Short mmCIF file of C-alpha atoms and ligand atoms in Angstrom, two decimals:
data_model
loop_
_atom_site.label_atom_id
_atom_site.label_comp_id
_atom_site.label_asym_id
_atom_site.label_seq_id
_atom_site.Cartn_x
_atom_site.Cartn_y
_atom_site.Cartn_z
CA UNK A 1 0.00 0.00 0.00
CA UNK A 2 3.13 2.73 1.10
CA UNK A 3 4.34 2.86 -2.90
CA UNK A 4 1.01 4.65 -3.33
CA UNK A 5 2.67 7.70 -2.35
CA UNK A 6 5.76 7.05 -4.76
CA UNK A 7 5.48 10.26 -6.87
CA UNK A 8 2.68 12.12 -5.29
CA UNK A 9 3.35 16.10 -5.22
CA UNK A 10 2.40 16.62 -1.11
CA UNK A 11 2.14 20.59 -0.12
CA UNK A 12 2.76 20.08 3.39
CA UNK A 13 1.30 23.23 5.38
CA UNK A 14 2.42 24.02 8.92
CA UNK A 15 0.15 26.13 10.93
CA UNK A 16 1.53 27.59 14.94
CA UNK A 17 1.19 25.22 17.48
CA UNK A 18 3.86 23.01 19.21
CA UNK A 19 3.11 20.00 16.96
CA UNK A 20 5.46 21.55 14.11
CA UNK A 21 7.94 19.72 15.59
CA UNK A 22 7.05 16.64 14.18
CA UNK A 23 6.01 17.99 10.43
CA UNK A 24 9.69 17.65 10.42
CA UNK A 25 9.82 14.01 10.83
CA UNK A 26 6.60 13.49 8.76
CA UNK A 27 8.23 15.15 5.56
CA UNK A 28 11.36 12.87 6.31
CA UNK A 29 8.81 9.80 6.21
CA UNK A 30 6.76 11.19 3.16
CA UNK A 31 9.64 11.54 1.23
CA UNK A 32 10.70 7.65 2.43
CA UNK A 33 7.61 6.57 0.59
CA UNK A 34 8.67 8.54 -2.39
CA UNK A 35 6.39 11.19 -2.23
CA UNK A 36 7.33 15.03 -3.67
CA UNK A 37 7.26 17.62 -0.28
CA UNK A 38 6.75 21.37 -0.80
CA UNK A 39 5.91 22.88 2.93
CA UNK A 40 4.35 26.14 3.22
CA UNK A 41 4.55 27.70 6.34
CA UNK A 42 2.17 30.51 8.61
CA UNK A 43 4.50 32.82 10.23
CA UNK A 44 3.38 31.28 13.35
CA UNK A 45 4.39 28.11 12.77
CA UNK A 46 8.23 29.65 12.25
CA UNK A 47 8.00 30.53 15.92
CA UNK A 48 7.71 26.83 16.56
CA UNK A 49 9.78 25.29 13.68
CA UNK A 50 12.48 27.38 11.27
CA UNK A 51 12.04 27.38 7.78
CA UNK A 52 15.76 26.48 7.52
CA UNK A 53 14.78 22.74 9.02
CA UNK A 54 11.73 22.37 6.76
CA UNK A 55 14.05 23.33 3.66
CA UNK A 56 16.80 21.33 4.87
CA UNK A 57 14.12 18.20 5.32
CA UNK A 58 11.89 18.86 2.19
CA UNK A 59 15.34 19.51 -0.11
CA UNK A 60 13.04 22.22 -1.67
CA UNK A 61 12.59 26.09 -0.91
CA UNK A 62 9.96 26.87 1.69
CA UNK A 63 7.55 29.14 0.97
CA UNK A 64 6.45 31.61 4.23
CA UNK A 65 5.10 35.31 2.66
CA UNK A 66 2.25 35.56 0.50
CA UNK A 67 3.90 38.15 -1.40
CA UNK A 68 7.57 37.13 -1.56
CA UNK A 69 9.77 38.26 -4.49
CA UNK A 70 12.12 35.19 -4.32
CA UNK A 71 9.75 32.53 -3.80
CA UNK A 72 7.15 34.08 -6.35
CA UNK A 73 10.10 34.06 -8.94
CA UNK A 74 10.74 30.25 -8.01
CA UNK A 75 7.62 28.88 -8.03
CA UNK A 76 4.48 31.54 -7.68
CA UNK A 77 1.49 31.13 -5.39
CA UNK A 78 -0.58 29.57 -8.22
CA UNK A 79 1.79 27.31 -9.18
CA UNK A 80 1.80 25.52 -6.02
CA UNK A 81 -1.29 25.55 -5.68
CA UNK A 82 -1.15 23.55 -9.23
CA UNK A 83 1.41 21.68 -8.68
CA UNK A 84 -0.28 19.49 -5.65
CA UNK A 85 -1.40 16.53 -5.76
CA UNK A 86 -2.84 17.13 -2.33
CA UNK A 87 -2.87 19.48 0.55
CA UNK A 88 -2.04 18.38 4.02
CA UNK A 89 -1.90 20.62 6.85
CA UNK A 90 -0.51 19.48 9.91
CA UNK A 91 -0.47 20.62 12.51
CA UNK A 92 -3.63 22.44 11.60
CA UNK A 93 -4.72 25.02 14.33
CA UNK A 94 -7.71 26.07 15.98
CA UNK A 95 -7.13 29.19 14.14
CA UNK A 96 -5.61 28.29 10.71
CA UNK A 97 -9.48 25.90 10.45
CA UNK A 98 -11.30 29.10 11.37
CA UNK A 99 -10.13 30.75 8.55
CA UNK A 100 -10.77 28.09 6.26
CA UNK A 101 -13.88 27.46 7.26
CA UNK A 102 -14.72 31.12 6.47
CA UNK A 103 -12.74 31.37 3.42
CA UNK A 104 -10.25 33.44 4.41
CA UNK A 105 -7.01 34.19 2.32
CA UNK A 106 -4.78 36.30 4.37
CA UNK A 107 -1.55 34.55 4.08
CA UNK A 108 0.17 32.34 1.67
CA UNK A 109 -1.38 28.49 3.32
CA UNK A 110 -4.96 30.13 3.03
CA UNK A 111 -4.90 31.04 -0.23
CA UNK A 112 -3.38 28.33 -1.50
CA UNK A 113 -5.99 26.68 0.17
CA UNK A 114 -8.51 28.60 -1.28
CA UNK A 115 -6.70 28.37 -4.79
CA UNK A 116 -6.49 24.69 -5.23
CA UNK A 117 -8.46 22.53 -6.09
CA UNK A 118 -7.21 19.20 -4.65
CA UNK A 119 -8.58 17.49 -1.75
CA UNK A 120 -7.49 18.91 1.51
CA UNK A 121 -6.59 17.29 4.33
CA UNK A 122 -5.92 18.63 7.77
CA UNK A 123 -4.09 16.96 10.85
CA UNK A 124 -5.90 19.18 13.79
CA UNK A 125 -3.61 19.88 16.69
CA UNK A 126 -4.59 22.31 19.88
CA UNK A 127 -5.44 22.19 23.58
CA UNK A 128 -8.36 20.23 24.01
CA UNK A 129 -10.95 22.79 25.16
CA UNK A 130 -10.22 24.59 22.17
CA UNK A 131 -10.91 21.62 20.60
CA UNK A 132 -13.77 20.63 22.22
CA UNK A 133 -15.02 24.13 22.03
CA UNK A 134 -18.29 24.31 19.90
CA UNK A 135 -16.56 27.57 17.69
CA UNK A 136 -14.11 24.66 16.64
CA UNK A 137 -16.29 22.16 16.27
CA UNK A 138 -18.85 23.99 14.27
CA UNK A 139 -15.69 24.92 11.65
CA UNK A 140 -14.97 21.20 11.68
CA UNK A 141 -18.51 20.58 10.90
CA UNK A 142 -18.50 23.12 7.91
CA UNK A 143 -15.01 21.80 6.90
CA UNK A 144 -16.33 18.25 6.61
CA UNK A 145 -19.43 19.44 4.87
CA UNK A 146 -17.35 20.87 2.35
CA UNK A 147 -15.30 18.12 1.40
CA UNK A 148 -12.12 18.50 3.54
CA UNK A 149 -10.74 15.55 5.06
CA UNK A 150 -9.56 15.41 8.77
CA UNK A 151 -7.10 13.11 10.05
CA UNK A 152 -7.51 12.78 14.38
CA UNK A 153 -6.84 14.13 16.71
CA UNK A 154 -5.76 11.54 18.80
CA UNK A 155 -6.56 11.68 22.71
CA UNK A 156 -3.79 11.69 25.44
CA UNK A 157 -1.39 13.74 27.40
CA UNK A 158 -0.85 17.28 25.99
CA UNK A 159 2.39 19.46 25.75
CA UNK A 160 0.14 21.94 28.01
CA UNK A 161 -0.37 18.99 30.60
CA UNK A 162 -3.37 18.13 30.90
CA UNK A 163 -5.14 15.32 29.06
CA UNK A 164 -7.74 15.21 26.23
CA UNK A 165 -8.57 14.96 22.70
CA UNK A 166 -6.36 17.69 20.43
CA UNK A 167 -2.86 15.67 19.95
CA UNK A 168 -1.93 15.91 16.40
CA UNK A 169 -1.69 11.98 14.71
CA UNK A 170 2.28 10.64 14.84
CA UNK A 171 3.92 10.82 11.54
CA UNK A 172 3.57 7.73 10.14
CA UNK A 173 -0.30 7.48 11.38
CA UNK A 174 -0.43 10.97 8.66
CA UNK A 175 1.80 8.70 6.14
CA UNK A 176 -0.59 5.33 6.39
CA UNK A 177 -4.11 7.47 5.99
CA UNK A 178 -2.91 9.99 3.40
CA UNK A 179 -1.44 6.81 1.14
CA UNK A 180 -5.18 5.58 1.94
CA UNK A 181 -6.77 9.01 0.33
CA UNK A 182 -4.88 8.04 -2.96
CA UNK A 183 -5.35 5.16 -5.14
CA UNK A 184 -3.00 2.73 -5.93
CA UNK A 185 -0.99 1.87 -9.19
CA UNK A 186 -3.73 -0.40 -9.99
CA UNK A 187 -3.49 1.48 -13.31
CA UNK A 188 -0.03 0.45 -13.84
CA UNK A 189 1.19 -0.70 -17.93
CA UNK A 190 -2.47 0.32 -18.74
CA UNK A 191 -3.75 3.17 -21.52
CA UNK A 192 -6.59 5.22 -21.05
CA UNK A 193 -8.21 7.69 -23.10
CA UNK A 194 -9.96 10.41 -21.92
CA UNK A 195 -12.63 12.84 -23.57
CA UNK A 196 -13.06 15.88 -21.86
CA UNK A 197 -14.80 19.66 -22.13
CA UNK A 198 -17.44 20.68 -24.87
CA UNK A 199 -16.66 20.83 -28.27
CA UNK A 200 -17.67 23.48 -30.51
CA UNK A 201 -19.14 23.61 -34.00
CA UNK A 202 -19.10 26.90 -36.17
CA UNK A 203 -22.19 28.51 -37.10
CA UNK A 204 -19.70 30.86 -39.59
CA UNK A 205 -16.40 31.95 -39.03
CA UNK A 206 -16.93 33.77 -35.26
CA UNK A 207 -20.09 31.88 -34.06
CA UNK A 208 -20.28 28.77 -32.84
CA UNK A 209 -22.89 25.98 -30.94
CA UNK A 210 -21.36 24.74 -27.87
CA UNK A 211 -22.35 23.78 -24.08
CA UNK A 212 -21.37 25.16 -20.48
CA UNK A 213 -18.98 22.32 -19.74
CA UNK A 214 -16.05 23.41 -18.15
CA UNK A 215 -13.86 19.90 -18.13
CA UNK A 216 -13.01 20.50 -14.95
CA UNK A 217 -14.50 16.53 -14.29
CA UNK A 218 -12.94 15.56 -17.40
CA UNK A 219 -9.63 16.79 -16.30
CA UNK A 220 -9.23 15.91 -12.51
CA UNK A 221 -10.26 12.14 -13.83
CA UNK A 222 -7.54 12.42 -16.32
CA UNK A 223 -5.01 13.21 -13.17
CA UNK A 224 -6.78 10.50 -11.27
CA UNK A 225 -6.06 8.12 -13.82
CA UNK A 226 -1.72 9.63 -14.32
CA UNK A 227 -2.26 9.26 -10.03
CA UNK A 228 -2.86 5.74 -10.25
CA UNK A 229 0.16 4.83 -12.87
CA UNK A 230 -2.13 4.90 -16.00
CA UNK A 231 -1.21 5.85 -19.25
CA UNK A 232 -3.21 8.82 -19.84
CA UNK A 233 -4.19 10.62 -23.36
CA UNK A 234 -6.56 13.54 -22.78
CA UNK A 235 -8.28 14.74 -26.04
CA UNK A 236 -9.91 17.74 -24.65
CA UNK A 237 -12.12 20.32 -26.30
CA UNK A 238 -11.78 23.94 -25.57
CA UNK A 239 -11.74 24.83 -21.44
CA UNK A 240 -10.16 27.00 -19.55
CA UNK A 241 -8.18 24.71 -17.80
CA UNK A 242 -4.25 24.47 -17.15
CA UNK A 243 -3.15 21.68 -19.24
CA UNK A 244 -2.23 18.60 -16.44
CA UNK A 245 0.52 17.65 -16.05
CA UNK A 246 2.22 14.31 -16.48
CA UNK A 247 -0.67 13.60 -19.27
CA UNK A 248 -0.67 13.79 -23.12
CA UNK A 249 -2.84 16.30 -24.15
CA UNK A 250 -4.63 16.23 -27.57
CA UNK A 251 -6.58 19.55 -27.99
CA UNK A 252 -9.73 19.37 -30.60
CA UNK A 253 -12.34 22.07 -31.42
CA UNK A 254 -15.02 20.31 -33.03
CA UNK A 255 -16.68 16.47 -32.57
CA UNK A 256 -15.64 15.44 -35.48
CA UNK A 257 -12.13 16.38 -34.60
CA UNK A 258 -12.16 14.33 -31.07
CA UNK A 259 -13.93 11.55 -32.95
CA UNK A 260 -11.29 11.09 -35.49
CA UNK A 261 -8.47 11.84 -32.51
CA UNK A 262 -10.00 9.24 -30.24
CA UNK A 263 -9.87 6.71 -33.11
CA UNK A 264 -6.53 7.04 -33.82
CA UNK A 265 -5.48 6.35 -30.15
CA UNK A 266 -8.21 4.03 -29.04
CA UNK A 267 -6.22 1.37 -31.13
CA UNK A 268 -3.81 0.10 -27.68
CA UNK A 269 -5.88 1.20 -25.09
CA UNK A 270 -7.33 -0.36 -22.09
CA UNK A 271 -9.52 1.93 -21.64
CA UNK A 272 -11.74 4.32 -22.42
CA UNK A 273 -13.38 7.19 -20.53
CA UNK A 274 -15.98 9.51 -22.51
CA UNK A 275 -16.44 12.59 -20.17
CA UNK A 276 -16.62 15.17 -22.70
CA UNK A 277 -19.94 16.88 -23.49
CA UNK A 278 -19.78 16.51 -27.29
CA UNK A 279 -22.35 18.80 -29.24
CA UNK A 280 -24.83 16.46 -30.41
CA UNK A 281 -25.30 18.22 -33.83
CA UNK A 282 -23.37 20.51 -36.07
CA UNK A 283 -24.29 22.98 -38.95
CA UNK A 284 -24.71 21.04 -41.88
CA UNK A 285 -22.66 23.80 -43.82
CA UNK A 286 -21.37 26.25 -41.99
CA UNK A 287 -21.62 29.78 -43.73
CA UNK A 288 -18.27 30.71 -45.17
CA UNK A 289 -18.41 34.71 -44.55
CA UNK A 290 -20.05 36.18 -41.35
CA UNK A 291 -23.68 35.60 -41.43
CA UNK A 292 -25.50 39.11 -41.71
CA UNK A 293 -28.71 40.40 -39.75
CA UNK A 294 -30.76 41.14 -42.40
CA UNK A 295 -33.50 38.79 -41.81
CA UNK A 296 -36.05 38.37 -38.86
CA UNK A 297 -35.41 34.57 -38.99
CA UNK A 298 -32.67 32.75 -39.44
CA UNK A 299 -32.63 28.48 -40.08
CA UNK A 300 -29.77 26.45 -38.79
CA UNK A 301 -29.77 23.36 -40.55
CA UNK A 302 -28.29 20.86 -38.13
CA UNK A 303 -27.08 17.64 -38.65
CA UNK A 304 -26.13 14.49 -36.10
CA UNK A 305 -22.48 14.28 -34.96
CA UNK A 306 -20.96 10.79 -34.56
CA UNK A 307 -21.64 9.38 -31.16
CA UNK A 308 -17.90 8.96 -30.33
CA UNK A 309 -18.42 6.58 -26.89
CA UNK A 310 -21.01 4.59 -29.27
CA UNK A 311 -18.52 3.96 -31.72
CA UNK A 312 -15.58 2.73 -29.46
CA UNK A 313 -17.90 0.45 -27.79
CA UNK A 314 -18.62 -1.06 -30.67
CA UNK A 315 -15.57 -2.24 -32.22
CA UNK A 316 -15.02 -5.59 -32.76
CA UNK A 317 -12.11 -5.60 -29.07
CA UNK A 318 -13.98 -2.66 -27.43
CA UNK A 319 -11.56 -1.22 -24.50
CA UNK A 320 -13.30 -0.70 -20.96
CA UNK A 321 -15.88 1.78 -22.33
CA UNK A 322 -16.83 4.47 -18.84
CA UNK A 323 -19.75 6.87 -20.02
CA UNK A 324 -20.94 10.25 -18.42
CA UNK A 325 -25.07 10.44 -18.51
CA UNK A 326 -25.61 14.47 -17.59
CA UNK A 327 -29.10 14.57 -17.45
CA UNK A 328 -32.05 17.35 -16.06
CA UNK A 329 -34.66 14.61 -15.04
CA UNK A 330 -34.92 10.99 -14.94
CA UNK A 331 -31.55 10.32 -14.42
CA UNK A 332 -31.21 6.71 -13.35
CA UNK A 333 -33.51 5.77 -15.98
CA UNK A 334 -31.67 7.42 -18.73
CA UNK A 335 -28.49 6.31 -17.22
CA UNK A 336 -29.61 2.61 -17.43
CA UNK A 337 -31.17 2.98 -20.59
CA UNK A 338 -27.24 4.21 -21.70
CA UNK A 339 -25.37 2.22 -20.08
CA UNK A 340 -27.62 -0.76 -22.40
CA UNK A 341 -28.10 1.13 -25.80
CA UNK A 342 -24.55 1.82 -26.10
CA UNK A 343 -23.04 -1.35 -24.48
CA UNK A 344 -21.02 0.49 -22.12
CA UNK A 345 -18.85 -1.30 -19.13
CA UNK A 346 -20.27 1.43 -16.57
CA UNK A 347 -21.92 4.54 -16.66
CA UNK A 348 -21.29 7.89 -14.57
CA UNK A 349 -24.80 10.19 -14.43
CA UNK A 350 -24.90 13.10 -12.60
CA UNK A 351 -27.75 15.61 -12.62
CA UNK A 352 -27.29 19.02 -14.03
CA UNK A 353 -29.45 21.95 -14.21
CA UNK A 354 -28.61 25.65 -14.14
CA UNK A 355 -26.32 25.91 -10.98
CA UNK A 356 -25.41 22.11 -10.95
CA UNK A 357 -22.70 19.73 -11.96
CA UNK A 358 -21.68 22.35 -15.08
CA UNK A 359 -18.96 24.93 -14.42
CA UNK A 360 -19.11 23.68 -10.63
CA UNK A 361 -16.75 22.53 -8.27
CA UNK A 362 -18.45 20.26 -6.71
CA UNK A 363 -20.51 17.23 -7.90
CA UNK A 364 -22.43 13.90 -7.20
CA UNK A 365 -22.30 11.05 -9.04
CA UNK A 366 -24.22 7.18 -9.45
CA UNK A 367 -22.33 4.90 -10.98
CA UNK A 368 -23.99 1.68 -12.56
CA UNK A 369 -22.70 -1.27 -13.76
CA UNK A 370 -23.86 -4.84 -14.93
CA UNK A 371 -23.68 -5.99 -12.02
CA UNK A 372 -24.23 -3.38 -9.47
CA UNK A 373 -24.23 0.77 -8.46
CA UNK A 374 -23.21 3.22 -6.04
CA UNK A 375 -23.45 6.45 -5.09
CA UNK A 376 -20.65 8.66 -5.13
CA UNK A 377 -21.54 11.38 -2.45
CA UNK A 378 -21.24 15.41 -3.05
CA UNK A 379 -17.80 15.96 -3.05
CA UNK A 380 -14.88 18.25 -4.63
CA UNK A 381 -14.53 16.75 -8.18
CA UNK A 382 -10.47 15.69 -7.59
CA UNK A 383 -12.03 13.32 -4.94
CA UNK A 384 -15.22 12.35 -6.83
CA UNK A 385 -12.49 11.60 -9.91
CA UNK A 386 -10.15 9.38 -7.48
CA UNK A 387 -13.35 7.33 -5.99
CA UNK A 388 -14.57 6.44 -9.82
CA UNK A 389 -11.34 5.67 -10.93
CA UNK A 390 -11.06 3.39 -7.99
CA UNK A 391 -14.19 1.76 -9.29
CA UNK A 392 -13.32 1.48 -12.96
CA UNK A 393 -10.17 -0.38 -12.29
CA UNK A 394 -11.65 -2.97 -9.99
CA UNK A 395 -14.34 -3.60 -12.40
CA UNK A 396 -11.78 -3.67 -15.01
CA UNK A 397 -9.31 -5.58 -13.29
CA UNK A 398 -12.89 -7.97 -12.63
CA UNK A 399 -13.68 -8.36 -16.00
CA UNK A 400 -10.25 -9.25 -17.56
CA UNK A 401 -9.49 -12.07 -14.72
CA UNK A 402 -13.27 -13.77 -15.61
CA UNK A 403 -12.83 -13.42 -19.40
CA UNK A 404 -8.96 -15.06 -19.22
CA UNK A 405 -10.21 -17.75 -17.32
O1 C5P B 1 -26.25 10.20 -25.34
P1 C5P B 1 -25.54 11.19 -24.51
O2 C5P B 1 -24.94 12.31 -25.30
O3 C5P B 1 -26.31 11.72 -23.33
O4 C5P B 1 -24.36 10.34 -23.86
C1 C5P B 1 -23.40 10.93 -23.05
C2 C5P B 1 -22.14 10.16 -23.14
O5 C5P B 1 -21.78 9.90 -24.50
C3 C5P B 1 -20.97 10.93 -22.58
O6 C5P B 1 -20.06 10.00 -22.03
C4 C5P B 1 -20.38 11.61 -23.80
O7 C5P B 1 -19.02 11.90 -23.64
C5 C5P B 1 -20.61 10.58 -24.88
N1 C5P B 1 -20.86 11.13 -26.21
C6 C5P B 1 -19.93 10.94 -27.22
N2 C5P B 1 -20.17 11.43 -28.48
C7 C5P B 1 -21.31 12.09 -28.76
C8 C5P B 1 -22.25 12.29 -27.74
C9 C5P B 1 -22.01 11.81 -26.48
O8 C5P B 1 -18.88 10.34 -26.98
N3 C5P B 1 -21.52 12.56 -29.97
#
């Protein structure tokens, strides 16, 4: 299970409390397991701990002002907060969770915080009234609402003497549950390909027909996927999004451009994730000048675009074919009535609707299967993307042992 965290890109914050002294031995233990360590540190914390250690421990510059010249020109605030795989903070205080449970960003941890989007994960540490104090445990209520994991704290003697729960988790307790958070390299040898973000289809030369999907699912399954040793080739349409790293990127505009992309590396894959919302039509000739506003009506003619996930599921050695169902109403019906029509392995459906699932950061997901389902509860999508990954290679990893024997 510890090679899980070979590779893995940890920022390690340190919030004040007396606990920093062992975020010294827990980077010396992540980076055992062959895990990455970048440690940010609250200028609190440096009262406890010196940055000088931290570097000396982590072999990499640690980062303290939000602001800083030297560390911007190194590697800037939003580049960390890229360049994570996840976000631990231990020891987290009373008072570095209040101001993440209210969103604050007043110093480099809390806005990095606030600027990621990778699962958190906090080891709390702090006397154990202030622990036990409902202020505290009303953050850790909103904090766990909102996706963020905590690890402890354990009960026992306290460096204040007296006795109670608030003691950050030992070192290697933080090593054995954060390698838990990530998947394995069940993924290992194997290709995937990816579909992610709308596509777009030109009406004339500046207008096109597209859809609010943001890839942002699309993408953190993609890094899910690189996470757990896979192969990864994203062939993503148009979004926003910083192009991941560690995973060959294949950017299309139209459908008929990621059809024709998937095809040509669907040949040697394992398997095959469709997340992208692909326009279902396209003009049937788009207009070669800009179209003019001289009439009260104007008629599209629209014609079908090739059903990409259709297609790969039906070649003669399919991969693993994983679906996305986005639906507004019936959406376990629908999603059944996919997963059959198209002879998919398993389907993902989420609902959407106006302020839900698109452009989000959060999302919900049921996943069906031949043989079974499950509900993947509200969660950041990085998380979401590492629990259906989990799934898809244990049903893949299923289905190849029954068919070779
Ligand atoms: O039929 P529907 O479009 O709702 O199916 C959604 C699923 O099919 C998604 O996984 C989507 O990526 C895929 N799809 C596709 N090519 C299309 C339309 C949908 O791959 N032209």
């Amino acid at each position: 299970m510890m090679n899980t965290l070979q590779g893995k890109r940890i920022l390690l914050g340190i919030s004040g409390g007396i606990a920093a002294y062992k975020s010294a031995d827990l980077t010396r233990r992540l980076r055992e397991h062959g895990a990455s360590v970048r440690v940010v540190m609250t200028r609190s914390a440096c009262e406890f701990i010196t940055p000088l250690t931290m570097q000396a421990l982590s072999g990499q510059p640690v980062h303290v002002e939000l602001l800083d010249y030297k560390t911007e020109g190194a590697m800037g605030h939003i580049d960390l907060a890229r360049w994570a795989d996840v976000i631990l903070v231990a020891p987290a205080s009373a008072n570095f969770m209040a101001r993440l449970a209210h969103g604050q960003a007043d110093d480099l941890l809390s806005t990095l915080c606030l600027a990621s989007s990778v699962s958190i994960t906090l080891a709390p540490a702090m006397n154990q009234q202030m622990w036990q104090n409902p202020a505290t445990q009303a953050n850790v209520t909103l904090l766990r609402d909102r996706g963020v994991t905590l690890l402890g704290p354990a009960t026992g003697g306290q460096a204040c003497g007296e006795t109670g729960p608030g003691r950050m988790l030992e070192p290697l307790e933080l090593v054995d549950a954060l390698a838990r958070g990530f998947i394995s390299d069940r993924l290992s040898g194997l290709k995937l390909v990816i579909t992610a973000g709308p596509t777009r289809e030109a009406i004339d030369p500046v207008r096109y027909i597209s859809n609010r999907s943001s890839g942002r699912m699309g993408y953190a399954v993609a890094r899910a996927a690189a996470e757990a040793g896979g192969n990864v080739v994203l062939v993503s349409g148009p979004t926003q999004l910083h192009q991941p790293e560690r995973i060959r990127c294949q950017p299309v505009t139209t459908a008929a451009e990621m059809h024709d992309a998937v095809m040509r590396e669907i040949e040697d894959a394992e398997i095959f994730i469709a997340a992208a919302a692909v326009a279902d039509y396209r003009c049937s000739q788009a207009a070669i000048q800009k179209i003019k506003k001289d009439n009260d009506e104007l008629t599209l003619l629209l014609e079908k675009n090739p059903d990409i996930l259709a297609a790969v599921a039906a070649r003669k050695l399919p991969p693993f074919t994983v679906g996305f169902a986005a639906e507004t109403e019936n959406l376990l019906n629908y999603a059944q009535q996919k997963l059959f029509n198209k002879k998919l392995d398993m389907i993902a459906a989420n609902q959407v609707g106006m302020n839900q699932g698109f452009d989000t950061e959060d999302n919900e997901l049921q996943v069906i299967w031949s043989g079974g389902s499950i509900k993947l509860e509200r969660a950041p999508k990085d998380r979401l993307a590492r629990q259906l990954i989990r799934l898809i290679a244990d049903r893949y990893h299923e289905k190849n042992t029954t068919q070779t024997h």
